[in-house]
CSV table of C-alpha atoms in Angstrom, one decimal:
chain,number,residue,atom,x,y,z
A,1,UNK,CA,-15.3,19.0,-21.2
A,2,UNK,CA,-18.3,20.9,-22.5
A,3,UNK,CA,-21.1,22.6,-20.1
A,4,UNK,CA,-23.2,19.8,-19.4
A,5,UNK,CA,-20.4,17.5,-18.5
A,6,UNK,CA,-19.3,20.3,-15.7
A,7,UNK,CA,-22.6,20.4,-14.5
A,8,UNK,CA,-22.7,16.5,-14.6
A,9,UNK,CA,-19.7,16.2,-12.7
A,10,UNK,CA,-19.9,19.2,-10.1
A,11,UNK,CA,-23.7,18.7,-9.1
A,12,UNK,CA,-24.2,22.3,-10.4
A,13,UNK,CA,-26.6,23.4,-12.6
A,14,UNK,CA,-25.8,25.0,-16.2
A,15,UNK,CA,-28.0,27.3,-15.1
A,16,UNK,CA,-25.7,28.3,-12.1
A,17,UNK,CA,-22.6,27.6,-13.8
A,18,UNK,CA,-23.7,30.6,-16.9
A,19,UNK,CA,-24.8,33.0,-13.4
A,20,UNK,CA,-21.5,32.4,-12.2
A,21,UNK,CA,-19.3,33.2,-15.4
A,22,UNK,CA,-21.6,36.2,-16.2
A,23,UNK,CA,-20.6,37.1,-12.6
A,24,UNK,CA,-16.9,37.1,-12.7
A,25,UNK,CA,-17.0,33.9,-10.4
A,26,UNK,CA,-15.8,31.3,-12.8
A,27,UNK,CA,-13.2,32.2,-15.3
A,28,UNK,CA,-14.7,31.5,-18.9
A,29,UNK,CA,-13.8,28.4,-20.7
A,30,UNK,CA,-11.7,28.3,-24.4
A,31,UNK,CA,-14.2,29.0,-27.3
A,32,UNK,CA,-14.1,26.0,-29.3
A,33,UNK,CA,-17.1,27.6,-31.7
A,34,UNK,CA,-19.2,30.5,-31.9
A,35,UNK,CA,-21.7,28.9,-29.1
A,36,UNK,CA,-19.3,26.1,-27.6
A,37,UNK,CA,-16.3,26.0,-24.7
A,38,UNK,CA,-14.6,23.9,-23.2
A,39,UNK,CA,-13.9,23.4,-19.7
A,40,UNK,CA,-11.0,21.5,-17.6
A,41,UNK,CA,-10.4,20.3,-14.0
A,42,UNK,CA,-9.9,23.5,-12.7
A,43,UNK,CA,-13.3,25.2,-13.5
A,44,UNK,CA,-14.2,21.9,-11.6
A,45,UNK,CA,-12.2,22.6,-8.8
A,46,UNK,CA,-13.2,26.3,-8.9
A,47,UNK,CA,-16.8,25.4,-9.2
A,48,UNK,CA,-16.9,23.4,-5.9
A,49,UNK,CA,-15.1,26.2,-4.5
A,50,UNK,CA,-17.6,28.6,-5.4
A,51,UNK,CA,-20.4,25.9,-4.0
A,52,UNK,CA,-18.1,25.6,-0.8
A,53,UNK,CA,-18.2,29.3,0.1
A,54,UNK,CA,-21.6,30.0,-0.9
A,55,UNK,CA,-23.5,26.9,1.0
A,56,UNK,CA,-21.6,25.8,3.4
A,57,UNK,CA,-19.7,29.3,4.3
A,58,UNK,CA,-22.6,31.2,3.8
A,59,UNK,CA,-21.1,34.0,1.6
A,60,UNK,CA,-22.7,36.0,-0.6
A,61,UNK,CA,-22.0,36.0,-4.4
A,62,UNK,CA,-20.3,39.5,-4.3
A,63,UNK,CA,-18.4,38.2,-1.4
A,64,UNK,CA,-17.2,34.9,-2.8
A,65,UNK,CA,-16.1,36.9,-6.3
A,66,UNK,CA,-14.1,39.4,-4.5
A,67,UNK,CA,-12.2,36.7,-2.1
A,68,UNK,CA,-11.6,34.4,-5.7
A,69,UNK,CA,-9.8,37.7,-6.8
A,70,UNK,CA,-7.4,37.3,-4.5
A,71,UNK,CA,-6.6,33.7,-5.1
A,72,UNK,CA,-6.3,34.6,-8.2
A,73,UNK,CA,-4.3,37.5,-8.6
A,74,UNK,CA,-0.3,35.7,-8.1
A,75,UNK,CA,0.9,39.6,-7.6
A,76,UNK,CA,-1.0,40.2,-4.4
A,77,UNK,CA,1.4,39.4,-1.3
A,78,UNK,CA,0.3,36.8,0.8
A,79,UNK,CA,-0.4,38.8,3.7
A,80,UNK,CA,-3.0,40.7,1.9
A,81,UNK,CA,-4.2,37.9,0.4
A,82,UNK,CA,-4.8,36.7,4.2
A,83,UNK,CA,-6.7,40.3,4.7
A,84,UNK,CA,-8.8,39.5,1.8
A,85,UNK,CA,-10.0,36.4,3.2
A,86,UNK,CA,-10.3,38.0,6.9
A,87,UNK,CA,-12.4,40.8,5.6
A,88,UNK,CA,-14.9,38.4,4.5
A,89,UNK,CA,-18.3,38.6,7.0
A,90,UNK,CA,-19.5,35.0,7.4
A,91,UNK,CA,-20.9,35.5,10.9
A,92,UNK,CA,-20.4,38.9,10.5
A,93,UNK,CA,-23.4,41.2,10.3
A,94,UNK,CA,-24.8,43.6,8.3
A,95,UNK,CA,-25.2,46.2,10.7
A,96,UNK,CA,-23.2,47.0,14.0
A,97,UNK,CA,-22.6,50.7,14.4
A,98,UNK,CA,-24.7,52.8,15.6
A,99,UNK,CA,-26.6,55.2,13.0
A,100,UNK,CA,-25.8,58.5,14.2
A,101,UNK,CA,-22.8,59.0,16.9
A,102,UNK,CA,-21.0,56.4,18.3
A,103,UNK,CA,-23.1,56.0,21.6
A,104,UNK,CA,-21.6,56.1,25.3
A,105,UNK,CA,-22.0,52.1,24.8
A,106,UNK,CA,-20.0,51.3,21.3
A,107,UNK,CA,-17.0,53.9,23.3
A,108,UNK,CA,-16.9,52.0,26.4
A,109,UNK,CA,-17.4,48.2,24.0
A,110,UNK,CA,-13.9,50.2,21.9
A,111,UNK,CA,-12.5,50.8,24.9
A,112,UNK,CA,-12.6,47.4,26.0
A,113,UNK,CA,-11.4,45.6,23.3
A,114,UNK,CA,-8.8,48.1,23.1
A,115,UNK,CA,-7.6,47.3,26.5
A,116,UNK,CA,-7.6,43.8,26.2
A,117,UNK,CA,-5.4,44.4,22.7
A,118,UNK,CA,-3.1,45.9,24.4
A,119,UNK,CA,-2.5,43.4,27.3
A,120,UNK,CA,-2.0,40.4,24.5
A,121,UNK,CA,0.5,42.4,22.4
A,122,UNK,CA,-1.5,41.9,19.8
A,123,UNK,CA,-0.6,44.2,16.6
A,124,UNK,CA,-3.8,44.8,15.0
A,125,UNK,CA,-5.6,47.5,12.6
A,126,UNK,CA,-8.6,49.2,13.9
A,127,UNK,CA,-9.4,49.0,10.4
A,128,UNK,CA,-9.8,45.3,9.8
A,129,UNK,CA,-13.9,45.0,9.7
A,130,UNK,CA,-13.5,42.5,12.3
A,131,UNK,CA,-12.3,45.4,14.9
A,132,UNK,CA,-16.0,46.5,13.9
A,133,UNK,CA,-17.6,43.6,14.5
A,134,UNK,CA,-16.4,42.9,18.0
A,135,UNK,CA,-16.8,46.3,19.1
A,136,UNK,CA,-20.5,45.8,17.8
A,137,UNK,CA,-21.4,42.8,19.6
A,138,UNK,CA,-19.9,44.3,22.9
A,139,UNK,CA,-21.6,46.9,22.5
A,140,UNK,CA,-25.3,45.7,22.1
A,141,UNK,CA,-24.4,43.3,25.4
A,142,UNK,CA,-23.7,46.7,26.9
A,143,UNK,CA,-26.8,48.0,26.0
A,144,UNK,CA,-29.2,44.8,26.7
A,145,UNK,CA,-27.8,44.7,30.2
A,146,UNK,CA,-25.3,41.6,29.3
A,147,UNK,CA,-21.9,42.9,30.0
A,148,UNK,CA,-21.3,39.7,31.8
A,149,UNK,CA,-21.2,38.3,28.4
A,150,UNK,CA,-18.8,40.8,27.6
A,151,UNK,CA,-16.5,39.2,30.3
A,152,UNK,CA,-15.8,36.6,28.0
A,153,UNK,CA,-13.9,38.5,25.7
A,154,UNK,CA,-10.7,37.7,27.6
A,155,UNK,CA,-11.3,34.0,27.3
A,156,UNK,CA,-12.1,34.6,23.6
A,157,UNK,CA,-9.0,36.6,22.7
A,158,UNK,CA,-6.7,33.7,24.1
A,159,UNK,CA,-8.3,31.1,23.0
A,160,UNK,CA,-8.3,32.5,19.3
A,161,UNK,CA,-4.6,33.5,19.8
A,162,UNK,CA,-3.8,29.6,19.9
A,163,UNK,CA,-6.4,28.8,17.1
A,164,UNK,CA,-5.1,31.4,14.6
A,165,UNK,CA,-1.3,30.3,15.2
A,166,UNK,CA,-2.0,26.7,14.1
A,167,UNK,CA,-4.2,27.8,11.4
A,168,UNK,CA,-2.0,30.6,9.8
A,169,UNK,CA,0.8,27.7,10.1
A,170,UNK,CA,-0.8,25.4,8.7
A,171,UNK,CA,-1.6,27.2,5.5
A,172,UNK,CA,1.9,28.3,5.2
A,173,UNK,CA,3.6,25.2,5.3
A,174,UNK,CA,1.6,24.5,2.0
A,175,UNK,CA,4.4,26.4,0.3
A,176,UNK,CA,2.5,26.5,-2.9
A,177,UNK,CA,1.3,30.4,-2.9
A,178,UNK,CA,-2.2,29.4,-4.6
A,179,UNK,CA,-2.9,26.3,-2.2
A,180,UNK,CA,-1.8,28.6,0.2
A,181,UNK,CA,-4.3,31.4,-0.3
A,182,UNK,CA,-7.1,28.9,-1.4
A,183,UNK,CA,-6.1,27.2,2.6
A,184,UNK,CA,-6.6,30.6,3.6
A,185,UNK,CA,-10.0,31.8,1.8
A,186,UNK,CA,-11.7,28.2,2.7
A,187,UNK,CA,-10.2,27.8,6.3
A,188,UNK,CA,-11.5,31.2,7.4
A,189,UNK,CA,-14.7,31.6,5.7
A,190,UNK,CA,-16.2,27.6,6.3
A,191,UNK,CA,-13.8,27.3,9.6
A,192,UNK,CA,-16.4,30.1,10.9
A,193,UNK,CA,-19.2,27.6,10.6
A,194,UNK,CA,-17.4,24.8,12.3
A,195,UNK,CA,-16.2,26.5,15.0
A,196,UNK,CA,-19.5,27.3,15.9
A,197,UNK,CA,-20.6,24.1,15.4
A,198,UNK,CA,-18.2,22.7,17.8
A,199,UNK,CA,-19.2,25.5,20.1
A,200,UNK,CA,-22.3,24.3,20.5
A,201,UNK,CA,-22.0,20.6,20.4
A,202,UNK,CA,-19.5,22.0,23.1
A,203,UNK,CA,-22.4,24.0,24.8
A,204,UNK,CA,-24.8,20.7,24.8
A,205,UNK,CA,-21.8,18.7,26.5
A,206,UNK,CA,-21.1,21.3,29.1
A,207,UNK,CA,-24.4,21.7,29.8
A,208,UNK,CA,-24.6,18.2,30.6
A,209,UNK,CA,-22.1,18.5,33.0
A,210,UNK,CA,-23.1,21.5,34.3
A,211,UNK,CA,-27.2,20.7,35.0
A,212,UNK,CA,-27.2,17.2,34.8
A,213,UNK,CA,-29.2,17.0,31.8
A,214,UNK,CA,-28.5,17.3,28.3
A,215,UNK,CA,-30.5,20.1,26.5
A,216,UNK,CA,-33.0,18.8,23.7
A,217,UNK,CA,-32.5,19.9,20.4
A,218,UNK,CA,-35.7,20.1,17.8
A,219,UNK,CA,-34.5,19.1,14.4
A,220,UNK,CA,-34.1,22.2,12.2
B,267,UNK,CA,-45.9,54.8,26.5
B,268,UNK,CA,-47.6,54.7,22.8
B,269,UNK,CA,-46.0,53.2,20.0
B,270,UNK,CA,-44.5,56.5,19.2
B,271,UNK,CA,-42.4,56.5,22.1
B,272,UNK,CA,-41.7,53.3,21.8
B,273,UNK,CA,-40.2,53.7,18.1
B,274,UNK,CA,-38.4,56.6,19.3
B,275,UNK,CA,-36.8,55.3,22.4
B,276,UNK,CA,-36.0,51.9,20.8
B,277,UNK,CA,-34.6,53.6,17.6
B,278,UNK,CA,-37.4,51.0,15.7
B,279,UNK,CA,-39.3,52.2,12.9
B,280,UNK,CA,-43.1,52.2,13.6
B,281,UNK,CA,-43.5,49.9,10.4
B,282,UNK,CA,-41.0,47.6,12.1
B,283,UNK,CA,-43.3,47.4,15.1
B,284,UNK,CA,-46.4,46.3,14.1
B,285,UNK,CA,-44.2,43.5,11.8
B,286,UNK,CA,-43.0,42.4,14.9
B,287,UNK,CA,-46.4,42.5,16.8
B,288,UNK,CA,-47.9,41.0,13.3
B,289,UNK,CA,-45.5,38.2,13.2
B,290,UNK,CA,-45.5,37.6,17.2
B,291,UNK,CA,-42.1,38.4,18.3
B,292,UNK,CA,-43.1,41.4,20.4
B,293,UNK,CA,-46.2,40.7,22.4
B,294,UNK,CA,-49.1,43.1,22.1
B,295,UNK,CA,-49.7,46.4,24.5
B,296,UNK,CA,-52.0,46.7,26.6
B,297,UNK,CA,-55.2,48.3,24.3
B,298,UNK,CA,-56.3,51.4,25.3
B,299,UNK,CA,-59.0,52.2,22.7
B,300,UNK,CA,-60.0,50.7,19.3
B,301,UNK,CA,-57.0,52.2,17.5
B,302,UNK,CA,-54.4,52.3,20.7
B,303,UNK,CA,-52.3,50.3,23.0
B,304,UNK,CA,-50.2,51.1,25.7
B,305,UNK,CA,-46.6,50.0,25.7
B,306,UNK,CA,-43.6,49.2,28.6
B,307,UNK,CA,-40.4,49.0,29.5
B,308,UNK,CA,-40.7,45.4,29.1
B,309,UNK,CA,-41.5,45.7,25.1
B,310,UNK,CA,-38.6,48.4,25.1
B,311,UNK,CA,-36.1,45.6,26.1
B,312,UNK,CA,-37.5,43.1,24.1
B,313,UNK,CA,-37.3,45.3,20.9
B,314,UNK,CA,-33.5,45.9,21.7
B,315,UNK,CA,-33.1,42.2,21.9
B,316,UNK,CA,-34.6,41.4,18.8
B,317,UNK,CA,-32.7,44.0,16.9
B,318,UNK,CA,-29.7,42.4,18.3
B,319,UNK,CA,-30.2,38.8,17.2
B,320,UNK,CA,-31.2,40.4,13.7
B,321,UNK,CA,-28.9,43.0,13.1
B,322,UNK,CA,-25.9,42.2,15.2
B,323,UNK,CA,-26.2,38.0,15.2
B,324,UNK,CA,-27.5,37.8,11.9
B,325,UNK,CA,-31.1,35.6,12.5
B,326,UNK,CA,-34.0,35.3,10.7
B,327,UNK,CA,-37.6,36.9,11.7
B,328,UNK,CA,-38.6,33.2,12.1
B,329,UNK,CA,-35.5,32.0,13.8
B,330,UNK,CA,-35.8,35.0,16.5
B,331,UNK,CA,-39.4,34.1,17.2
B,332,UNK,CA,-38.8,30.3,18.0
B,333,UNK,CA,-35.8,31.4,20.3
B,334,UNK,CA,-37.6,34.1,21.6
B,335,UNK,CA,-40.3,31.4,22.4
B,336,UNK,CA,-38.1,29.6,24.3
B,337,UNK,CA,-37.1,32.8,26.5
B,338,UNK,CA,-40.9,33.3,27.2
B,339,UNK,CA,-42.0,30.0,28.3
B,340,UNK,CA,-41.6,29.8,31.8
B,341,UNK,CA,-42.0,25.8,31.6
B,342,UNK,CA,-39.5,25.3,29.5
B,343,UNK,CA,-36.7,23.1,31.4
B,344,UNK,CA,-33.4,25.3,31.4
B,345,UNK,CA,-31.7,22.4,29.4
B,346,UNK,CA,-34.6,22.4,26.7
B,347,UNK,CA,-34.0,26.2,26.6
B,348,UNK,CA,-30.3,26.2,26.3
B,349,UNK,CA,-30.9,23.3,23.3
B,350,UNK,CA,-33.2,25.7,21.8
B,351,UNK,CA,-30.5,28.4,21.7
B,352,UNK,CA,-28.0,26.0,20.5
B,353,UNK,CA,-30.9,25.0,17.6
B,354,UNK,CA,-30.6,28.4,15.9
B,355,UNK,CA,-28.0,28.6,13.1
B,356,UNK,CA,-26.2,31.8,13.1
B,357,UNK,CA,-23.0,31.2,10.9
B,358,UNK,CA,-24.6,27.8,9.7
B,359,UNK,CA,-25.5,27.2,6.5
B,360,UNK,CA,-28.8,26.4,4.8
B,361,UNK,CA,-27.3,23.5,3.0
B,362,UNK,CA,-24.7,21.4,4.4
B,363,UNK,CA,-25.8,18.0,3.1
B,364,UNK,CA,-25.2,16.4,-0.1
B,365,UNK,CA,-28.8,16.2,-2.1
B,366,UNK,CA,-28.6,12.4,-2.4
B,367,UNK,CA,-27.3,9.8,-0.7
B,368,UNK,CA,-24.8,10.1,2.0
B,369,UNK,CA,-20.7,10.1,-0.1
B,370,UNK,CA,-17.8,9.0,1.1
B,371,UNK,CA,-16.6,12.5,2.0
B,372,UNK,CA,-19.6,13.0,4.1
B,373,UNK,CA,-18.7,9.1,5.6
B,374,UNK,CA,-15.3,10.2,6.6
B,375,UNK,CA,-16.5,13.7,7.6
B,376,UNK,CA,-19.0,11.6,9.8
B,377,UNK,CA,-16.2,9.2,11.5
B,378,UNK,CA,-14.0,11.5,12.1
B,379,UNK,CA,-15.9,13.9,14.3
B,380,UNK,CA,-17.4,10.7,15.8
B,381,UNK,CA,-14.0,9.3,17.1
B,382,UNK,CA,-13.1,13.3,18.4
B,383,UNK,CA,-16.2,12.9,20.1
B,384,UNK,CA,-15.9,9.3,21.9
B,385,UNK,CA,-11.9,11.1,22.5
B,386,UNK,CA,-12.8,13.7,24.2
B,387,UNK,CA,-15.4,12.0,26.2
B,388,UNK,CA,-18.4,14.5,24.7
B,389,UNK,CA,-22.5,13.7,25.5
B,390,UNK,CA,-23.4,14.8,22.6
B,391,UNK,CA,-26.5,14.1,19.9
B,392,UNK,CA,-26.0,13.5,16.4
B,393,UNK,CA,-29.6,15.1,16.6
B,394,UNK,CA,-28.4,18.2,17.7
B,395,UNK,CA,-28.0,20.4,14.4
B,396,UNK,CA,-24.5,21.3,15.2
B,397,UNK,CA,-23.5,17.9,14.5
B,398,UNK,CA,-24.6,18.2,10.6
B,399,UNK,CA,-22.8,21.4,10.5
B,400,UNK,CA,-19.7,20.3,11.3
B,401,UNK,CA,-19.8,17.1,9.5
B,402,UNK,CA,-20.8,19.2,6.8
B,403,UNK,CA,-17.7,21.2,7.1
B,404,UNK,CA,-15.6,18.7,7.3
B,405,UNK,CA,-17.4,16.9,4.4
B,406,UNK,CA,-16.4,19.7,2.1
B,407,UNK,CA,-12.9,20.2,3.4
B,408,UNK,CA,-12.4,16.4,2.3
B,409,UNK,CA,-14.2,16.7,-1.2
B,410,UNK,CA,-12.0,20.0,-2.0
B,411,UNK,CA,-9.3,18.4,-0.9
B,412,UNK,CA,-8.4,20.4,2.0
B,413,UNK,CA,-7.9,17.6,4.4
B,414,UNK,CA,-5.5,19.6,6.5
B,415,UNK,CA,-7.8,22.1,7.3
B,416,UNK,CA,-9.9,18.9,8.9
B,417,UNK,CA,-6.9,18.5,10.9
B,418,UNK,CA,-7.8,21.4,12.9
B,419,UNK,CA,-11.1,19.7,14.9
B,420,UNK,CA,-9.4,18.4,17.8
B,421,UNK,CA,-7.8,22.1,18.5
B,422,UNK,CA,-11.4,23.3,17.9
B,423,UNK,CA,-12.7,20.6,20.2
B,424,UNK,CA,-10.1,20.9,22.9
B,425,UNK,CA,-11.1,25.4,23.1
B,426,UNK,CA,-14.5,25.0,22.4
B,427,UNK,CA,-15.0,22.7,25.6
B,428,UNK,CA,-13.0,25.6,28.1
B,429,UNK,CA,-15.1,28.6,26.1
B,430,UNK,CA,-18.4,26.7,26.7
B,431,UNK,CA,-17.5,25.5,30.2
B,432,UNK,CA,-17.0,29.2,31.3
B,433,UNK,CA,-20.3,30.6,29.1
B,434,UNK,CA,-22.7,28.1,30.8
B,435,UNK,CA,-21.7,28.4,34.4
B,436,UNK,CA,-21.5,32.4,33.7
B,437,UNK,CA,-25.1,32.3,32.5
B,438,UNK,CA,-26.4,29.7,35.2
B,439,UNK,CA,-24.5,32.0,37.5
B,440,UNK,CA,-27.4,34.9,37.0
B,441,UNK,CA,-29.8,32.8,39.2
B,442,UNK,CA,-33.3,34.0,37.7
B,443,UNK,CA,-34.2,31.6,34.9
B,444,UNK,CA,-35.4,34.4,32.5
B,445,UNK,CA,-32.4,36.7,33.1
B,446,UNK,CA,-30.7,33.4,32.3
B,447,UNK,CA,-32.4,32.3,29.2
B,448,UNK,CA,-31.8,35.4,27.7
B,449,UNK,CA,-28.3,35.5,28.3
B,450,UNK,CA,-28.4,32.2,26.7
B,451,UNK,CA,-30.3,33.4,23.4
B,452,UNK,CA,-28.0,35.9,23.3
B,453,UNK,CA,-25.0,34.8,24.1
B,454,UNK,CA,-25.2,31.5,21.7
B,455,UNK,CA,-26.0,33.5,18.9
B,456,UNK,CA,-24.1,37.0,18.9
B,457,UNK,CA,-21.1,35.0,20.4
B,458,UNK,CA,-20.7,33.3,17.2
B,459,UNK,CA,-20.3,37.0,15.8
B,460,UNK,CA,-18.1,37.9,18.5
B,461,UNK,CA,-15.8,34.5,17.9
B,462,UNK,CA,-15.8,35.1,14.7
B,463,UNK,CA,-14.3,38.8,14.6
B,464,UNK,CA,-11.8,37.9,17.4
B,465,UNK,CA,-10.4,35.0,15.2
B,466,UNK,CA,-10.2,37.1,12.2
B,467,UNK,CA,-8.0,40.0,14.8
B,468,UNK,CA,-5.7,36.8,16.1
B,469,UNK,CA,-5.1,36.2,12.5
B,470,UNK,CA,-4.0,39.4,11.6
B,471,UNK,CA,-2.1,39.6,14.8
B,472,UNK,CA,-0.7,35.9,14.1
B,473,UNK,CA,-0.3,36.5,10.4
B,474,UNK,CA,2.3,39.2,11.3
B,475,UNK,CA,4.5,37.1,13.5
B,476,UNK,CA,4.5,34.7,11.4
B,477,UNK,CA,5.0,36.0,8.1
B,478,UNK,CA,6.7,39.2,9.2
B,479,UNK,CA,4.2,42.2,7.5
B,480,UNK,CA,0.2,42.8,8.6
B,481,UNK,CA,-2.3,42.1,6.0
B,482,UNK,CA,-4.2,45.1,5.0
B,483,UNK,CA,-7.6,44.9,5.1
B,484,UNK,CA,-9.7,46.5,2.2
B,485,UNK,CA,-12.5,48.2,4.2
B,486,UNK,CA,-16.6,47.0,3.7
């Protein structure tokens, strides 16, 4: 198909669809004259893709190109395929460490997480960005005066440990190495969203329960 | 103390300040002269908070101030203020809906959460934002064809009601409504952060058993 009908057909713009293939996002199409490609079902596939990760996932374009890599690169082991995908920063934020040292609050938030590591069994790399991340957040509830919130780190950790065994299962038991890793990049980056999603939806039940009145929600 | 201090113990620019005064998420000092006002512990703590919901939770200026509005009106039922929390869209996206009409996918999404719902015996509002969000998620799973990766809801549903059942009655615990609106603000929104990088650590940890080798994780 040529440009127009991929925009037709994915709902995105020629436009976007030129931004993405200058941008590494979308593999060009097979030059069928100087000013003319061609397109087939998977740019479509990869174009929705793209759209998924972007507006629903809330990834940036850089991000979204760099996780594509690995689904496309059939040499790079599964397991790093998974680190791609997990070093991806939906929810994750720009800026957790402190600028200068690490202050006596990021050590004691390390320290923490550290402990709690260590009683799951869990084998994990201080270097995965998400060991950043959490030591971030406990670190500012440290320093607001929340480390009650911190106490839920525990509750957290196990209830993840369940999560992430049926998710990594189910991915596997694609068998196909490229649905596999697409499973993978999609499931973590847009499964962020819905679990918070459900958290709240979770929250406004709970709350219910809790105070006998549901909480009001302005549209948004 | 002058807004000197204040920039200095806060580790917030001077620029960043008078944005925040500007654009009402910091309340104004007490003036001292035409060209001075007087500054306390009180805008101290309310500069760390805002910093976190930015830097660590990932808001918007305008998002902060309407939560932060919810934190300072001393009218506002608990319930409302807990819905206002819940209202602010850390890991959601701008765009979960398709532009037109309602598809099937978005149908299906729609039913499915619906019947989890009425399952698990959830008050919940279709109003509440969450509830686009995850339909939204779900939505996409369906249109890319990932319709195993819907299958995860319930498991999301069945943790999300324990994590949410121990985070409200940890917040109502703190007695004093403000104390407890803020934990709410904060906890709802750098919580997702915190979820987020704990699911990512379980999958690395999961990802080992499971496939027998830890995926590396590229740092950024």
């Amino acid at each position: 198909m040529r440009v127009g009908e991929l925009s037709r057909r994915s709902g995105v713009s020629v436009a976007s669809i030129k931004y993405y293939l200058r941008e590494g996002l979308l593999p060009a199409g097979e030059r069928t004259s100087p000013n003319q490609a061609a397109y087939d079902d998977g740019h479509l596939r990869r174009l929705r893709m793209i759209r998924a990760l972007i507006d629903v996932g809330g990834l940036s374009v850089v991000a979204t190109r760099d996780v594509l890599a690995a689904v496309d690169d059939p040499d790079l082991p599964l397991f790093q395929a998974l680190g791609r995908a997990s070093g991806t920063t939906t929810a994750a934020p720009a800026s957790v460490e402190p600028e200068d040292e690490p202050d006596e609050a990021w050590e004691q938030a390390e320290r923490t997480l550290a402990e709690h590591v260590a009683e799951r069994g869990w084998q994990v790399s201080a270097e995965n960005p998400a060991w950043r991340n959490a030591v971030g957040v406990l670190a500012t509830y440290i320093r607001l005066g929340d480390a009650d919130l911190a106490n839920q780190l525990g509750l957290y950790m196990r209830t993840m440990e369940e999560v992430a065994a049926h998710e990594v299962a189910a991915v596997v038991d694609r068998g196909d190495r490229a649905r596999t890793v697409e499973g993978v990049v999609v499931g973590t980056v847009l499964g962020d969203t819905l679990l918070a999603a459900v958290r709240r939806l979770a929250q406004q039940h709970q709350s219910l329960r809790l105070l006998g009145e549901a909480p009001t929600h302005p549209r948004g």
